[in-house]
mmCIF file of C-alpha atoms (C1' of nucleotides) in Angstrom:
data_model
loop_
_atom_site.group_PDB
_atom_site.id
_atom_site.type_symbol
_atom_site.label_atom_id
_atom_site.label_comp_id
_atom_site.label_asym_id
_atom_site.label_seq_id
_atom_site.Cartn_x
_atom_site.Cartn_y
_atom_site.Cartn_z
ATOM 1 C CA MET A 1 22.997 -29.011 11.955
ATOM 2 C CA PRO A 2 19.676 -30.148 12.796
ATOM 3 C CA PRO A 3 17.677 -33.454 11.529
ATOM 4 C CA ARG A 4 14.976 -33.694 8.479
ATOM 5 C CA ILE A 5 11.808 -35.733 7.077
ATOM 6 C CA PRO A 6 12.716 -34.811 3.354
ATOM 7 C CA ALA A 7 9.748 -36.093 2.016
ATOM 8 C CA LEU A 8 7.169 -34.128 4.049
ATOM 9 C CA GLN A 9 9.969 -30.969 4.429
ATOM 10 C CA LEU A 10 9.559 -31.021 -0.224
ATOM 11 C CA ALA A 11 6.081 -31.535 -0.302
ATOM 12 C CA ASP A 12 5.297 -28.488 2.259
ATOM 13 C CA GLY A 13 8.518 -26.420 -0.093
ATOM 14 C CA LEU A 14 6.516 -27.074 -3.159
ATOM 15 C CA LEU A 15 3.315 -25.775 -1.706
ATOM 16 C CA GLN A 16 5.204 -22.718 -0.655
ATOM 17 C CA LEU A 17 6.929 -21.542 -3.757
ATOM 18 C CA SER A 18 3.319 -22.637 -5.164
ATOM 19 C CA CYS A 19 1.342 -19.827 -2.852
ATOM 20 C CA LEU A 20 4.001 -17.528 -3.208
ATOM 21 C CA ILE A 21 4.776 -17.563 -7.888
ATOM 22 C CA HIS A 22 0.886 -17.961 -7.461
ATOM 23 C CA HIS A 23 0.333 -14.686 -5.454
ATOM 24 C CA THR A 24 3.241 -12.852 -8.028
ATOM 25 C CA LEU A 25 1.294 -14.174 -10.610
ATOM 26 C CA ASP A 26 -1.754 -12.298 -9.065
ATOM 27 C CA ARG A 27 -0.002 -9.058 -8.191
ATOM 28 C CA ILE A 28 1.282 -8.098 -12.168
ATOM 29 C CA ALA A 29 -1.418 -9.415 -13.448
ATOM 30 C CA ALA A 30 -3.053 -6.661 -11.596
ATOM 31 C CA GLU A 31 -0.566 -4.306 -11.911
ATOM 32 C CA HIS A 32 -1.175 -4.555 -15.020
ATOM 33 C CA GLY A 33 -5.310 -3.515 -14.616
ATOM 34 C CA LEU A 34 -6.667 -7.360 -15.479
ATOM 35 C CA SER A 35 -6.879 -10.604 -13.021
ATOM 36 C CA VAL A 36 -4.987 -13.979 -12.889
ATOM 37 C CA ILE A 37 -7.948 -15.373 -14.882
ATOM 38 C CA GLN A 38 -8.156 -12.750 -18.101
ATOM 39 C CA VAL A 39 -3.929 -13.566 -18.683
ATOM 40 C CA ARG A 40 -5.205 -16.949 -18.790
ATOM 41 C CA LEU A 41 -7.535 -15.697 -21.698
ATOM 42 C CA LEU A 42 -5.111 -13.403 -23.305
ATOM 43 C CA ARG A 43 -2.507 -16.293 -23.812
ATOM 44 C CA SER A 44 -4.553 -19.229 -24.719
ATOM 45 C CA LEU A 45 -5.771 -16.400 -27.626
ATOM 46 C CA ARG A 46 -2.149 -14.618 -28.901
ATOM 47 C CA ASP A 47 -1.800 -18.490 -30.189
ATOM 48 C CA ARG A 48 -4.945 -19.520 -32.297
ATOM 49 C CA GLU A 49 -8.488 -18.062 -32.086
ATOM 50 C CA PHE A 50 -11.331 -19.732 -30.809
ATOM 51 C CA GLY A 51 -14.996 -20.037 -31.292
ATOM 52 C CA MET A 52 -16.784 -19.418 -27.590
ATOM 53 C CA PHE A 53 -17.564 -23.234 -27.244
ATOM 54 C CA ASP A 54 -13.903 -24.932 -28.844
ATOM 55 C CA LEU A 55 -12.003 -21.911 -25.740
ATOM 56 C CA ALA A 56 -14.446 -23.105 -23.132
ATOM 57 C CA GLN A 57 -13.181 -26.478 -23.528
ATOM 58 C CA HIS A 58 -9.755 -25.534 -23.821
ATOM 59 C CA LEU A 59 -10.524 -23.621 -20.726
ATOM 60 C CA ALA A 60 -12.534 -26.104 -19.112
ATOM 61 C CA LEU A 61 -14.671 -23.770 -18.766
ATOM 62 C CA ARG A 62 -18.932 -23.346 -18.709
ATOM 63 C CA LYS A 63 -19.446 -21.387 -21.817
ATOM 64 C CA SER A 64 -21.464 -19.282 -19.699
ATOM 65 C CA THR A 65 -18.568 -17.809 -17.281
ATOM 66 C CA LEU A 66 -16.593 -17.259 -20.645
ATOM 67 C CA THR A 67 -19.243 -14.915 -22.183
ATOM 68 C CA GLY A 68 -18.584 -12.686 -19.141
ATOM 69 C CA TRP A 69 -14.904 -13.488 -19.499
ATOM 70 C CA VAL A 70 -14.587 -12.471 -23.509
ATOM 71 C CA ASP A 71 -17.207 -9.618 -21.961
ATOM 72 C CA ARG A 72 -14.740 -7.842 -19.655
ATOM 73 C CA ALA A 73 -12.100 -8.659 -21.978
ATOM 74 C CA GLU A 74 -14.369 -6.821 -24.568
ATOM 75 C CA SER A 75 -14.721 -3.679 -22.794
ATOM 76 C CA ARG A 76 -11.242 -3.315 -22.083
ATOM 77 C CA GLY A 77 -10.356 -3.288 -25.437
ATOM 78 C CA LEU A 78 -8.429 -6.540 -25.432
ATOM 79 C CA VAL A 79 -10.655 -9.257 -27.326
ATOM 80 C CA VAL A 80 -12.877 -8.814 -30.366
ATOM 81 C CA ARG A 81 -15.479 -11.349 -31.383
ATOM 82 C CA MET A 82 -15.619 -11.271 -34.900
ATOM 83 C CA ALA A 83 -18.728 -13.246 -36.439
ATOM 84 C CA SER A 84 -17.843 -16.469 -38.471
ATOM 85 C CA PRO A 85 -18.402 -16.236 -42.455
ATOM 86 C CA ALA A 86 -19.643 -20.553 -42.177
ATOM 87 C CA ASP A 87 -21.580 -20.810 -39.081
ATOM 88 C CA ARG A 88 -23.779 -17.603 -37.847
ATOM 89 C CA ARG A 89 -24.775 -19.304 -34.673
ATOM 90 C CA ALA A 90 -20.663 -18.508 -34.359
ATOM 91 C CA SER A 91 -18.273 -15.498 -33.568
ATOM 92 C CA HIS A 92 -14.632 -16.394 -33.354
ATOM 93 C CA ILE A 93 -12.761 -14.606 -30.804
ATOM 94 C CA HIS A 94 -9.387 -12.864 -31.562
ATOM 95 C CA VAL A 95 -6.827 -11.268 -29.079
ATOM 96 C CA THR A 96 -6.133 -7.841 -29.986
ATOM 97 C CA ALA A 97 -2.312 -5.331 -30.443
ATOM 98 C CA GLU A 98 -2.894 -4.190 -27.019
ATOM 99 C CA GLY A 99 -4.528 -8.027 -25.839
ATOM 100 C CA ARG A 100 -1.718 -9.236 -27.027
ATOM 101 C CA ARG A 101 0.622 -6.476 -25.851
ATOM 102 C CA LEU A 102 -0.556 -7.079 -22.361
ATOM 103 C CA SER A 103 -0.003 -10.420 -22.482
ATOM 104 C CA ARG A 104 3.702 -10.561 -23.446
ATOM 105 C CA ALA A 105 4.478 -7.636 -20.390
ATOM 106 C CA ILE A 106 2.715 -9.224 -18.308
ATOM 107 C CA GLU A 107 4.814 -12.755 -19.199
ATOM 108 C CA GLU A 108 7.780 -11.373 -19.352
ATOM 109 C CA ALA A 109 6.889 -9.244 -15.876
ATOM 110 C CA VAL A 110 6.348 -12.925 -14.292
ATOM 111 C CA ASN A 111 9.233 -14.302 -15.568
ATOM 112 C CA ALA A 112 11.691 -12.174 -13.983
ATOM 113 C CA GLU A 113 10.332 -12.614 -10.954
ATOM 114 C CA ILE A 114 10.646 -15.716 -10.855
ATOM 115 C CA GLU A 115 14.075 -15.990 -11.855
ATOM 116 C CA LYS A 116 14.375 -12.946 -9.177
ATOM 117 C CA LEU A 117 12.853 -15.594 -6.882
ATOM 118 C CA VAL A 118 15.805 -18.150 -7.705
ATOM 119 C CA SER A 119 18.751 -15.772 -8.252
ATOM 120 C CA GLY A 120 20.328 -16.708 -5.580
ATOM 121 C CA VAL A 121 20.945 -20.961 -6.292
ATOM 122 C CA SER A 122 23.719 -21.700 -8.353
ATOM 123 C CA ALA A 123 24.044 -22.311 -11.573
ATOM 124 C CA SER A 124 24.237 -25.920 -10.830
ATOM 125 C CA ASP A 125 21.459 -26.294 -9.248
ATOM 126 C CA ARG A 126 19.166 -23.862 -10.670
ATOM 127 C CA ASP A 127 20.392 -26.513 -14.171
ATOM 128 C CA ARG A 128 19.589 -29.485 -11.844
ATOM 129 C CA LEU A 129 16.433 -27.807 -10.858
ATOM 130 C CA ALA A 130 15.028 -26.542 -14.328
ATOM 131 C CA SER A 131 15.415 -30.856 -15.449
ATOM 132 C CA VAL A 132 13.773 -32.250 -12.168
ATOM 133 C CA VAL A 133 10.602 -29.930 -13.195
ATOM 134 C CA SER A 134 9.884 -30.321 -16.148
ATOM 135 C CA GLN A 135 10.143 -33.870 -15.712
ATOM 136 C CA VAL A 136 7.612 -33.774 -13.064
ATOM 137 C CA VAL A 137 5.596 -31.767 -14.691
ATOM 138 C CA ALA A 138 5.693 -33.847 -18.138
ATOM 139 C CA ALA A 139 5.399 -36.307 -16.173
ATOM 140 C CA ALA A 140 1.739 -35.221 -15.022
ATOM 141 C CA ALA A 141 1.477 -33.971 -17.991
ATOM 142 C CA ARG A 142 1.191 -37.501 -19.014
ATOM 143 C CA ASP A 143 -1.149 -38.646 -16.155
ATOM 144 C CA PRO A 144 -3.766 -36.366 -15.839
ATOM 145 C CA GLN A 145 -5.474 -35.438 -12.356
ATOM 146 C CA PRO A 146 -9.117 -36.457 -12.340
ATOM 147 C CA LYS A 147 -11.621 -34.300 -12.723
ATOM 148 C CA THR A 148 -13.907 -35.270 -10.127
ATOM 149 C CA MET B 1 19.553 -34.126 -27.303
ATOM 150 C CA PRO B 2 17.656 -30.608 -27.900
ATOM 151 C CA PRO B 3 19.358 -26.668 -27.527
ATOM 152 C CA ARG B 4 18.296 -26.053 -23.917
ATOM 153 C CA ILE B 5 17.725 -22.080 -22.948
ATOM 154 C CA PRO B 6 18.244 -23.461 -19.315
ATOM 155 C CA ALA B 7 16.959 -19.576 -17.433
ATOM 156 C CA LEU B 8 13.841 -19.345 -19.385
ATOM 157 C CA GLN B 9 13.179 -22.971 -19.130
ATOM 158 C CA LEU B 10 13.054 -22.820 -15.231
ATOM 159 C CA ALA B 11 11.018 -19.485 -15.315
ATOM 160 C CA ASP B 12 8.217 -22.198 -17.259
ATOM 161 C CA GLY B 13 8.201 -24.229 -15.504
ATOM 162 C CA LEU B 14 7.869 -23.704 -12.548
ATOM 163 C CA LEU B 15 4.868 -21.556 -13.513
ATOM 164 C CA GLN B 16 3.424 -24.255 -14.982
ATOM 165 C CA LEU B 17 4.426 -26.482 -11.554
ATOM 166 C CA SER B 18 2.665 -24.022 -9.903
ATOM 167 C CA CYS B 19 -0.511 -24.372 -11.219
ATOM 168 C CA LEU B 20 -0.533 -27.670 -11.246
ATOM 169 C CA ILE B 21 -0.538 -27.909 -7.226
ATOM 170 C CA HIS B 22 -2.290 -25.187 -6.818
ATOM 171 C CA HIS B 23 -5.010 -26.578 -9.279
ATOM 172 C CA THR B 24 -4.649 -29.865 -7.250
ATOM 173 C CA LEU B 25 -5.394 -27.702 -4.243
ATOM 174 C CA ASP B 26 -8.497 -26.474 -5.117
ATOM 175 C CA ARG B 27 -9.706 -29.583 -5.996
ATOM 176 C CA ILE B 28 -8.747 -31.578 -2.976
ATOM 177 C CA ALA B 29 -10.161 -28.961 -1.372
ATOM 178 C CA ALA B 30 -13.775 -29.117 -3.642
ATOM 179 C CA GLU B 31 -13.999 -32.571 -2.937
ATOM 180 C CA HIS B 32 -13.842 -32.021 0.782
ATOM 181 C CA GLY B 33 -16.799 -29.372 -0.421
ATOM 182 C CA LEU B 34 -14.550 -26.303 0.296
ATOM 183 C CA SER B 35 -12.774 -23.988 -1.457
ATOM 184 C CA VAL B 36 -9.319 -22.922 -1.069
ATOM 185 C CA ILE B 37 -9.943 -19.499 0.812
ATOM 186 C CA GLN B 38 -11.925 -21.453 3.008
ATOM 187 C CA VAL B 39 -9.040 -24.057 3.523
ATOM 188 C CA ARG B 40 -6.754 -21.140 4.510
ATOM 189 C CA LEU B 41 -9.060 -19.360 6.396
ATOM 190 C CA LEU B 42 -9.054 -23.004 8.661
ATOM 191 C CA ARG B 43 -5.600 -23.501 8.217
ATOM 192 C CA SER B 44 -4.550 -20.330 10.307
ATOM 193 C CA LEU B 45 -7.154 -20.751 13.183
ATOM 194 C CA ARG B 46 -5.642 -24.371 13.313
ATOM 195 C CA ASP B 47 -2.405 -23.010 15.144
ATOM 196 C CA ARG B 48 -4.312 -20.269 17.345
ATOM 197 C CA GLU B 49 -7.414 -18.169 17.842
ATOM 198 C CA PHE B 50 -7.818 -14.445 16.480
ATOM 199 C CA GLY B 51 -10.139 -11.231 16.365
ATOM 200 C CA MET B 52 -11.734 -10.542 13.071
ATOM 201 C CA PHE B 53 -9.138 -7.277 12.784
ATOM 202 C CA ASP B 54 -6.185 -9.063 14.192
ATOM 203 C CA LEU B 55 -6.952 -12.658 11.068
ATOM 204 C CA ALA B 56 -7.617 -10.133 8.455
ATOM 205 C CA GLN B 57 -3.898 -8.275 8.668
ATOM 206 C CA HIS B 58 -2.466 -12.128 8.798
ATOM 207 C CA LEU B 59 -5.027 -12.916 5.807
ATOM 208 C CA ALA B 60 -3.949 -9.698 4.308
ATOM 209 C CA LEU B 61 -7.538 -8.971 3.600
ATOM 210 C CA ARG B 62 -10.269 -5.906 4.229
ATOM 211 C CA LYS B 63 -12.019 -6.591 6.808
ATOM 212 C CA SER B 64 -15.166 -6.940 4.972
ATOM 213 C CA THR B 65 -14.303 -9.828 2.896
ATOM 214 C CA LEU B 66 -13.452 -11.825 5.914
ATOM 215 C CA THR B 67 -16.841 -11.130 7.767
ATOM 216 C CA GLY B 68 -18.307 -13.107 4.139
ATOM 217 C CA TRP B 69 -15.528 -15.604 4.964
ATOM 218 C CA VAL B 70 -16.358 -15.999 8.930
ATOM 219 C CA ASP B 71 -20.465 -16.140 7.796
ATOM 220 C CA ARG B 72 -19.876 -18.821 4.798
ATOM 221 C CA ALA B 73 -17.322 -20.541 7.516
ATOM 222 C CA GLU B 74 -19.224 -20.776 10.368
ATOM 223 C CA SER B 75 -22.692 -21.722 8.748
ATOM 224 C CA ARG B 76 -20.731 -24.706 7.724
ATOM 225 C CA GLY B 77 -20.301 -24.925 11.423
ATOM 226 C CA LEU B 78 -15.694 -25.297 10.679
ATOM 227 C CA VAL B 79 -15.653 -21.819 13.137
ATOM 228 C CA VAL B 80 -17.387 -19.749 15.682
ATOM 229 C CA ARG B 81 -17.278 -16.184 16.994
ATOM 230 C CA MET B 82 -17.031 -16.163 20.737
ATOM 231 C CA ALA B 83 -17.523 -12.493 22.508
ATOM 232 C CA SER B 84 -14.052 -11.262 24.312
ATOM 233 C CA PRO B 85 -14.134 -11.029 28.138
ATOM 234 C CA ALA B 86 -11.921 -8.225 27.827
ATOM 235 C CA ASP B 87 -13.925 -5.880 24.643
ATOM 236 C CA ARG B 88 -17.869 -5.961 24.283
ATOM 237 C CA ARG B 89 -16.792 -4.878 20.517
ATOM 238 C CA ALA B 90 -14.440 -8.035 19.655
ATOM 239 C CA SER B 91 -14.880 -11.228 19.152
ATOM 240 C CA HIS B 92 -12.007 -14.414 18.278
ATOM 241 C CA ILE B 93 -13.130 -16.536 15.770
ATOM 242 C CA HIS B 94 -12.205 -20.491 17.273
ATOM 243 C CA VAL B 95 -12.144 -23.159 14.094
ATOM 244 C CA THR B 96 -14.353 -26.047 16.021
ATOM 245 C CA ALA B 97 -13.313 -29.651 16.054
ATOM 246 C CA GLU B 98 -14.904 -30.436 12.914
ATOM 247 C CA GLY B 99 -13.190 -27.753 10.951
ATOM 248 C CA ARG B 100 -10.090 -28.855 12.580
ATOM 249 C CA ARG B 101 -10.965 -32.327 11.103
ATOM 250 C CA LEU B 102 -11.589 -30.823 7.717
ATOM 251 C CA SER B 103 -8.576 -29.212 7.499
ATOM 252 C CA ARG B 104 -6.142 -31.742 8.986
ATOM 253 C CA ALA B 105 -7.715 -34.421 5.786
ATOM 254 C CA ILE B 106 -7.261 -31.627 3.934
ATOM 255 C CA GLU B 107 -4.117 -31.071 4.361
ATOM 256 C CA GLU B 108 -2.868 -34.466 3.791
ATOM 257 C CA ALA B 109 -4.151 -35.628 0.576
ATOM 258 C CA VAL B 110 -3.065 -32.278 -0.843
ATOM 259 C CA ASN B 111 0.960 -33.952 0.590
ATOM 260 C CA ALA B 112 -0.180 -37.494 -0.590
ATOM 261 C CA GLU B 113 -1.154 -35.905 -3.961
ATOM 262 C CA ILE B 114 2.108 -33.408 -3.671
ATOM 263 C CA GLU B 115 4.298 -36.522 -2.433
ATOM 264 C CA LYS B 116 2.873 -38.572 -5.797
ATOM 265 C CA LEU B 117 4.117 -35.508 -8.762
ATOM 266 C CA VAL B 118 7.240 -36.672 -7.481
ATOM 267 C CA SER B 119 6.876 -39.941 -7.123
ATOM 268 C CA GLY B 120 8.966 -40.201 -10.771
ATOM 269 C CA VAL B 121 12.268 -37.738 -9.380
ATOM 270 C CA SER B 122 14.988 -40.608 -7.218
ATOM 271 C CA ALA B 123 15.998 -39.273 -3.347
ATOM 272 C CA SER B 124 18.814 -38.491 -4.127
ATOM 273 C CA ASP B 125 17.370 -34.981 -6.543
ATOM 274 C CA ARG B 126 14.112 -35.629 -4.095
ATOM 275 C CA ASP B 127 16.548 -34.418 -1.519
ATOM 276 C CA ARG B 128 18.578 -31.673 -3.293
ATOM 277 C CA LEU B 129 15.309 -30.232 -4.686
ATOM 278 C CA ALA B 130 14.054 -30.123 -0.863
ATOM 279 C CA SER B 131 16.655 -27.699 -0.368
ATOM 280 C CA VAL B 132 16.304 -25.945 -2.973
ATOM 281 C CA VAL B 133 13.467 -24.969 -2.826
ATOM 282 C CA SER B 134 13.189 -24.317 0.720
ATOM 283 C CA GLN B 135 16.492 -22.083 0.625
ATOM 284 C CA VAL B 136 14.228 -20.088 -2.535
ATOM 285 C CA VAL B 137 10.965 -20.128 -0.007
ATOM 286 C CA ALA B 138 13.152 -19.081 2.404
ATOM 287 C CA ALA B 139 15.318 -15.979 0.507
ATOM 288 C CA ALA B 140 11.659 -14.819 -0.815
ATOM 289 C CA ALA B 141 10.230 -15.199 3.238
ATOM 290 C CA ARG B 142 13.107 -12.578 4.360
ATOM 291 C CA ASP B 143 12.754 -10.502 0.720
ATOM 292 C CA PRO B 144 8.587 -9.829 0.616
ATOM 293 C CA GLN B 145 7.505 -8.959 -2.794
ATOM 294 C CA PRO B 146 5.509 -5.495 -2.409
ATOM 295 C CA LYS B 147 2.197 -5.201 -2.069
ATOM 296 C CA THR B 148 1.036 -2.643 -4.127
ATOM 297 C "C1'" DT C 1 -12.360 10.674 19.483
ATOM 298 C "C1'" DA C 2 -10.370 6.159 17.983
ATOM 299 C "C1'" DT C 3 -11.419 0.820 16.951
ATOM 300 C "C1'" DT C 4 -14.113 -3.055 16.395
ATOM 301 C "C1'" DG C 5 -16.799 -4.934 13.371
ATOM 302 C "C1'" DT C 6 -20.647 -5.019 10.186
ATOM 303 C "C1'" DT C 7 -23.852 -3.637 6.479
ATOM 304 C "C1'" DA C 8 -24.830 -1.498 1.690
ATOM 305 C "C1'" DT C 9 -22.931 -1.311 -2.220
ATOM 306 C "C1'" DA C 10 -20.792 -3.013 -6.556
ATOM 307 C "C1'" DC C 11 -17.940 -5.847 -9.601
ATOM 308 C "C1'" DT C 12 -15.010 -10.385 -10.832
ATOM 309 C "C1'" DC C 13 -15.680 -15.271 -11.227
ATOM 310 C "C1'" DT C 14 -17.832 -19.366 -11.490
ATOM 311 C "C1'" DA C 15 -21.842 -22.457 -11.909
ATOM 312 C "C1'" DT C 16 -27.121 -24.406 -13.793
ATOM 313 C "C1'" DA C 17 -30.924 -23.483 -16.458
ATOM 314 C "C1'" DA C 18 -33.517 -21.075 -19.688
ATOM 315 C "C1'" DC C 19 -33.906 -19.267 -24.084
ATOM 316 C "C1'" DT C 20 -32.608 -17.083 -28.974
ATOM 317 C "C1'" DA C 21 -31.722 -18.291 -33.264
ATOM 318 C "C1'" DT C 22 -28.955 -21.313 -36.099
ATOM 319 C "C1'" DA C 23 -28.060 -25.762 -38.755
ATOM 320 C "C1'" DT D 1 -33.338 -32.073 -33.800
ATOM 321 C "C1'" DA D 2 -29.560 -31.086 -32.087
ATOM 322 C "C1'" DT D 3 -25.877 -26.536 -31.081
ATOM 323 C "C1'" DA D 4 -23.762 -21.804 -31.156
ATOM 324 C "C1'" DG D 5 -23.757 -19.083 -27.384
ATOM 325 C "C1'" DT D 6 -26.386 -15.629 -24.835
ATOM 326 C "C1'" DT D 7 -29.676 -14.205 -20.634
ATOM 327 C "C1'" DA D 8 -31.477 -15.276 -15.884
ATOM 328 C "C1'" DT D 9 -30.542 -16.359 -11.218
ATOM 329 C "C1'" DA D 10 -27.414 -17.485 -7.887
ATOM 330 C "C1'" DG D 11 -23.515 -17.473 -5.074
ATOM 331 C "C1'" DA D 12 -18.966 -17.284 -3.179
ATOM 332 C "C1'" DG D 13 -14.848 -13.268 -3.389
ATOM 333 C "C1'" DT D 14 -13.210 -9.357 -3.606
ATOM 334 C "C1'" DA D 15 -12.504 -3.751 -2.313
ATOM 335 C "C1'" DT D 16 -14.113 1.046 -0.528
ATOM 336 C "C1'" DA D 17 -17.276 3.539 2.175
ATOM 337 C "C1'" DA D 18 -20.542 4.588 5.373
ATOM 338 C "C1'" DC D 19 -21.960 2.695 9.954
ATOM 339 C "C1'" DA D 20 -23.071 0.735 15.185
ATOM 340 C "C1'" DA D 21 -21.598 0.026 19.430
ATOM 341 C "C1'" DT D 22 -18.044 0.098 21.844
ATOM 342 C "C1'" DA D 23 -13.065 2.317 23.910
#
DNA sequence: TATTGTTATACTCTATAACTATA
DNA sequence: TATAGTTATAGAGTATAACAATA
């Protein structure tokens, strides 16, 4: 067996794995005629409706950036702007049935691809991997990265 | 302890981890005044020079897309176009000393951030994680995803 | 004729700043 | 005055198609 440098090897492997998964996400979104961006928009709106301002904050975007996202998604029939009854300046964004369907289909396809990626890993290693990965993700969520 | 659904949990965890790492890459590139795209360009050119056609193939991009990448990187002094002595149609792209320095600095910073992400994982789990991750990446490289 | 690379054009994504309408 | 959202503008990143220069 060749000698290893575990620390660097791990960082490099995780970076490669991350690129692989990101590329998978991009490919599957494209197969459904969407961008990763629009998938992210639909995913947020599946759980609840948002005003433009709140949604921009939720996604860490500028309001003007979001206007374009919503314009394009609305023109594809994936979301709708609805006037707020309480505040005539505000509008609320809702996902349509088609948007919801697409979002779920893409989520399932991505999950299936990731399952396929790890299909060669033994069941016990997979369990261990799952627990380590969720530990890392949870720790990162507790200690968020600076926004610069 | 709550019940778990290991398979789905793993796919979801890997997706979240992938987004986390991708965001880290984006942040560090931005701190150095670059985009993820330009980091990728410099990384490819650190190992060897390319003609525009070969580089476009290497990066899975169109030639016309690459023209823009190289224009912007060249205007920042990170790469240079050099005429090919063998073929007067062709030009070869070389990374400059500054481009090489930036590329290495970003690589080190990204590695350090990923190390920090997994710093809470025990040494034995880290070793196990490294071997599983490289197994997954190697398997994916042997069985590439469709390009659609 | 075929190939290398650029240009023209169009669209998505992102941000800043100015603006409209409402509160 | 302050807030919700859009518009104007600019620039990066992506693609297709047409093009010039060279092979």
